[in-house]
Amino acid sequence: MNSKKKWWKDYYAGQLLWFGIACIGCAFYFFAPTLFTTKKSLIEKRGEVENVKAFYTRVSSKGHKSVKSELILNLKNDTRNYKLAKNIEQSWNNEKYELIEKELKSSGEAIVWIKKSEQSDMEPEVFQIATGENNILYDMDDVKSELKFLFPFLLVMGFFGIGIYLNHKYPNRIRNLKRKKPAHNNVYN
């Protein structure tokens, strides 16, 4: 009976180790490049607005249906598609994207900021959009708003999973680390 219990503990501790590694890996691979992008690493692309359109698409994942809002911007003499996308759950209205569409159409000119490293991509990640008159419509805070929560959350979940594994695999060492007093607390007579 005891060996069966030990086997399940080993199994789930190992699963938590992989879960922790995956969380930390995802945090750094998917979210860190966007979250730690600075304005100095961006370049601006200016041009006349050829096409700008906000539209909505119904998407589903594992039976859960929601709505994805997208804004696509094309500049004259530029083959790139500048695209913003956001899941807006059940709403069929994204006021932010519709305002951007309206302002860009009335201005006729747009400025888009992308990473220098993505300037040859057909769909570079957009970090900021402004009208030709430098009226900022979409900025870096909009891009980073959700990531400011997700990045630390994934790090905490990752370290928690790895910590549980280490506590299970090396319980005596962890217990000794918890009990050790710092050297400056030792009193010598």
GROMACS .gro file of C-alpha atoms in nm:
model
  189
    1MET     CA    1   0.000   0.000   0.000
    2ASN     CA    2   0.277   0.243   0.092
    3SER     CA    3   0.469   0.182  -0.234
    4LYS     CA    4   0.152   0.252  -0.437
    5LYS     CA    5   0.105   0.583  -0.254
    6LYS     CA    6   0.472   0.671  -0.313
    7TRP     CA    7   0.434   0.591  -0.685
    8TRP     CA    8   0.143   0.837  -0.721
    9LYS     CA    9   0.328   1.107  -0.530
   10ASP     CA   10   0.633   1.061  -0.755
   11TYR     CA   11   0.414   1.073  -1.064
   12TYR     CA   12   0.232   1.395  -0.969
   13ALA     CA   13   0.550   1.560  -0.843
   14GLY     CA   14   0.708   1.487  -1.183
   15GLN     CA   15   0.402   1.629  -1.359
   16LEU     CA   16   0.429   1.948  -1.151
   17LEU     CA   17   0.796   1.980  -1.248
   18TRP     CA   18   0.705   1.973  -1.619
   19PHE     CA   19   0.411   2.205  -1.558
   20GLY     CA   20   0.642   2.453  -1.382
   21ILE     CA   21   0.901   2.439  -1.659
   22ALA     CA   22   0.628   2.485  -1.923
   23CYS     CA   23   0.482   2.788  -1.740
   24ILE     CA   24   0.818   2.960  -1.711
   25GLY     CA   25   0.907   2.873  -2.071
   26CYS     CA   26   0.576   3.013  -2.201
   27ALA     CA   27   0.615   3.329  -1.994
   28PHE     CA   28   0.955   3.402  -2.142
   29TYR     CA   29   0.891   3.279  -2.498
   30PHE     CA   30   0.546   3.429  -2.562
   31PHE     CA   31   0.510   3.725  -2.325
   32ALA     CA   32   0.856   3.858  -2.237
   33PRO     CA   33   0.951   3.975  -2.590
   34THR     CA   34   0.643   4.196  -2.605
   35LEU     CA   35   0.641   4.300  -2.239
   36PHE     CA   36   1.006   4.410  -2.238
   37THR     CA   37   1.001   4.590  -2.574
   38THR     CA   38   1.111   4.950  -2.539
   39LYS     CA   39   1.029   5.250  -2.756
   40LYS     CA   40   1.393   5.263  -2.865
   41SER     CA   41   1.360   4.924  -3.035
   42LEU     CA   42   1.065   5.039  -3.248
   43ILE     CA   43   1.058   5.202  -3.589
   44GLU     CA   44   0.774   5.400  -3.736
   45LYS     CA   45   0.611   5.340  -4.071
   46ARG     CA   46   0.424   5.636  -4.220
   47GLY     CA   47   0.190   5.638  -4.511
   48GLU     CA   48  -0.147   5.709  -4.660
   49VAL     CA   49  -0.421   5.479  -4.544
   50GLU     CA   50  -0.514   5.245  -4.826
   51ASN     CA   51  -0.753   5.030  -4.625
   52VAL     CA   52  -0.858   5.009  -4.262
   53LYS     CA   53  -1.132   4.781  -4.138
   54ALA     CA   54  -1.257   4.659  -3.801
   55PHE     CA   55  -1.449   4.334  -3.811
   56TYR     CA   56  -1.571   4.056  -3.585
   57THR     CA   57  -1.546   3.677  -3.612
   58ARG     CA   58  -1.713   3.409  -3.402
   59VAL     CA   59  -1.457   3.161  -3.268
   60SER     CA   60  -1.498   2.853  -3.052
   61SER     CA   61  -1.264   2.648  -2.840
   62LYS     CA   62  -1.374   2.328  -2.666
   63GLY     CA   63  -1.741   2.424  -2.689
   64HIS     CA   64  -1.692   2.780  -2.558
   65LYS     CA   65  -1.796   3.035  -2.817
   66SER     CA   66  -1.666   3.390  -2.817
   67VAL     CA   67  -1.605   3.679  -3.053
   68LYS     CA   68  -1.268   3.790  -3.189
   69SER     CA   69  -1.234   4.154  -3.286
   70GLU     CA   70  -0.974   4.246  -3.549
   71LEU     CA   71  -0.851   4.565  -3.706
   72ILE     CA   72  -0.651   4.544  -4.029
   73LEU     CA   73  -0.462   4.844  -4.165
   74ASN     CA   74  -0.287   4.868  -4.502
   75LEU     CA   75  -0.075   5.163  -4.610
   76LYS     CA   76  -0.019   5.268  -4.972
   77ASN     CA   77   0.309   5.142  -5.121
   78ASP     CA   78   0.348   4.898  -4.829
   79THR     CA   79   0.268   4.528  -4.867
   80ARG     CA   80   0.249   4.459  -4.493
   81ASN     CA   81  -0.075   4.397  -4.304
   82TYR     CA   82  -0.082   4.579  -3.973
   83LYS     CA   83  -0.322   4.381  -3.761
   84LEU     CA   84  -0.466   4.410  -3.411
   85ALA     CA   85  -0.671   4.125  -3.265
   86LYS     CA   86  -0.847   4.075  -2.934
   87ASN     CA   87  -1.095   3.826  -2.792
   88ILE     CA   88  -1.393   4.028  -2.668
   89GLU     CA   89  -1.598   3.734  -2.531
   90GLN     CA   90  -1.968   3.769  -2.626
   91SER     CA   91  -1.974   4.137  -2.724
   92TRP     CA   92  -2.002   4.229  -3.091
   93ASN     CA   93  -1.866   4.576  -3.026
   94ASN     CA   94  -1.505   4.686  -2.974
   95GLU     CA   95  -1.525   5.062  -2.938
   96LYS     CA   96  -1.145   5.101  -2.932
   97TYR     CA   97  -1.094   4.939  -3.274
   98GLU     CA   98  -1.394   5.115  -3.426
   99LEU     CA   99  -1.262   5.451  -3.300
  100ILE     CA  100  -0.920   5.375  -3.453
  101GLU     CA  101  -1.089   5.286  -3.784
  102LYS     CA  102  -1.297   5.606  -3.783
  103GLU     CA  103  -1.002   5.833  -3.693
  104LEU     CA  104  -0.768   5.679  -3.952
  105LYS     CA  105  -1.030   5.707  -4.226
  106SER     CA  106  -1.089   6.074  -4.146
  107SER     CA  107  -0.716   6.149  -4.122
  108GLY     CA  108  -0.618   5.963  -4.437
  109GLU     CA  109  -0.266   5.910  -4.300
  110ALA     CA  110  -0.131   5.674  -4.038
  111ILE     CA  111   0.185   5.614  -3.838
  112VAL     CA  112   0.248   5.260  -3.716
  113TRP     CA  113   0.527   5.155  -3.478
  114ILE     CA  114   0.673   4.804  -3.514
  115LYS     CA  115   0.991   4.629  -3.396
  116LYS     CA  116   1.300   4.687  -3.608
  117SER     CA  117   1.355   4.311  -3.615
  118GLU     CA  118   1.008   4.256  -3.769
  119GLN     CA  119   1.024   4.514  -4.047
  120SER     CA  120   1.056   4.242  -4.313
  121ASP     CA  121   0.759   4.039  -4.177
  122MET     CA  122   0.429   4.048  -4.365
  123GLU     CA  123   0.230   4.086  -4.040
  124PRO     CA  124   0.454   4.255  -3.783
  125GLU     CA  125   0.333   4.305  -3.428
  126VAL     CA  126   0.189   4.654  -3.390
  127PHE     CA  127   0.294   4.848  -3.079
  128GLN     CA  128   0.145   5.188  -3.151
  129ILE     CA  129  -0.085   5.355  -3.406
  130ALA     CA  130  -0.135   5.727  -3.463
  131THR     CA  131  -0.303   5.947  -3.718
  132GLY     CA  132  -0.091   6.153  -3.956
  133GLU     CA  133  -0.121   6.444  -3.711
  134ASN     CA  134   0.048   6.233  -3.435
  135ASN     CA  135  -0.278   6.177  -3.247
  136ILE     CA  136  -0.202   5.847  -3.066
  137LEU     CA  137  -0.491   5.602  -3.101
  138TYR     CA  138  -0.330   5.281  -2.977
  139ASP     CA  139  -0.016   5.275  -2.764
  140MET     CA  140   0.225   5.040  -2.590
  141ASP     CA  141   0.014   5.036  -2.273
  142ASP     CA  142  -0.272   4.883  -2.473
  143VAL     CA  143  -0.039   4.612  -2.606
  144LYS     CA  144   0.110   4.532  -2.266
  145SER     CA  145  -0.203   4.566  -2.049
  146GLU     CA  146  -0.293   4.194  -2.031
  147LEU     CA  147   0.069   4.080  -2.023
  148LYS     CA  148   0.140   4.277  -1.705
  149PHE     CA  149  -0.076   4.022  -1.522
  150LEU     CA  150  -0.008   3.704  -1.722
  151PHE     CA  151   0.373   3.717  -1.716
  152PRO     CA  152   0.413   3.727  -1.335
  153PHE     CA  153   0.123   3.484  -1.290
  154LEU     CA  154   0.293   3.225  -1.512
  155LEU     CA  155   0.624   3.278  -1.332
  156VAL     CA  156   0.461   3.224  -0.992
  157MET     CA  157   0.279   2.912  -1.116
  158GLY     CA  158   0.604   2.782  -1.264
  159PHE     CA  159   0.810   2.836  -0.950
  160PHE     CA  160   0.529   2.686  -0.741
  161GLY     CA  161   0.526   2.366  -0.952
  162ILE     CA  162   0.904   2.335  -0.942
  163GLY     CA  163   0.905   2.408  -0.568
  164ILE     CA  164   0.653   2.132  -0.497
  165TYR     CA  165   0.865   1.889  -0.701
  166LEU     CA  166   1.185   1.986  -0.518
  167ASN     CA  167   1.010   1.962  -0.181
  168HIS     CA  168   0.890   1.611  -0.271
  169LYS     CA  169   1.221   1.493  -0.419
  170TYR     CA  170   1.453   1.644  -0.155
  171PRO     CA  171   1.242   1.694   0.160
  172ASN     CA  172   1.534   1.684   0.408
  173ARG     CA  173   1.738   1.944   0.219
  174ILE     CA  174   1.438   2.176   0.189
  175ARG     CA  175   1.357   2.131   0.558
  176ASN     CA  176   1.719   2.212   0.648
  177LEU     CA  177   1.707   2.525   0.432
  178LYS     CA  178   1.398   2.641   0.616
  179ARG     CA  179   1.558   2.583   0.959
  180LYS     CA  180   1.901   2.730   0.891
  181LYS     CA  181   1.971   3.052   1.068
  182PRO     CA  182   2.171   3.320   0.894
  183ALA     CA  183   2.534   3.345   1.001
  184HIS     CA  184   2.486   3.692   1.150
  185ASN     CA  185   2.244   3.549   1.411
  186ASN     CA  186   2.508   3.326   1.568
  187VAL     CA  187   2.628   3.454   1.906
  188TYR     CA  188   2.976   3.353   2.017
  189ASN     CA  189   3.091   3.384   2.381
   0.00000   0.00000   0.00000
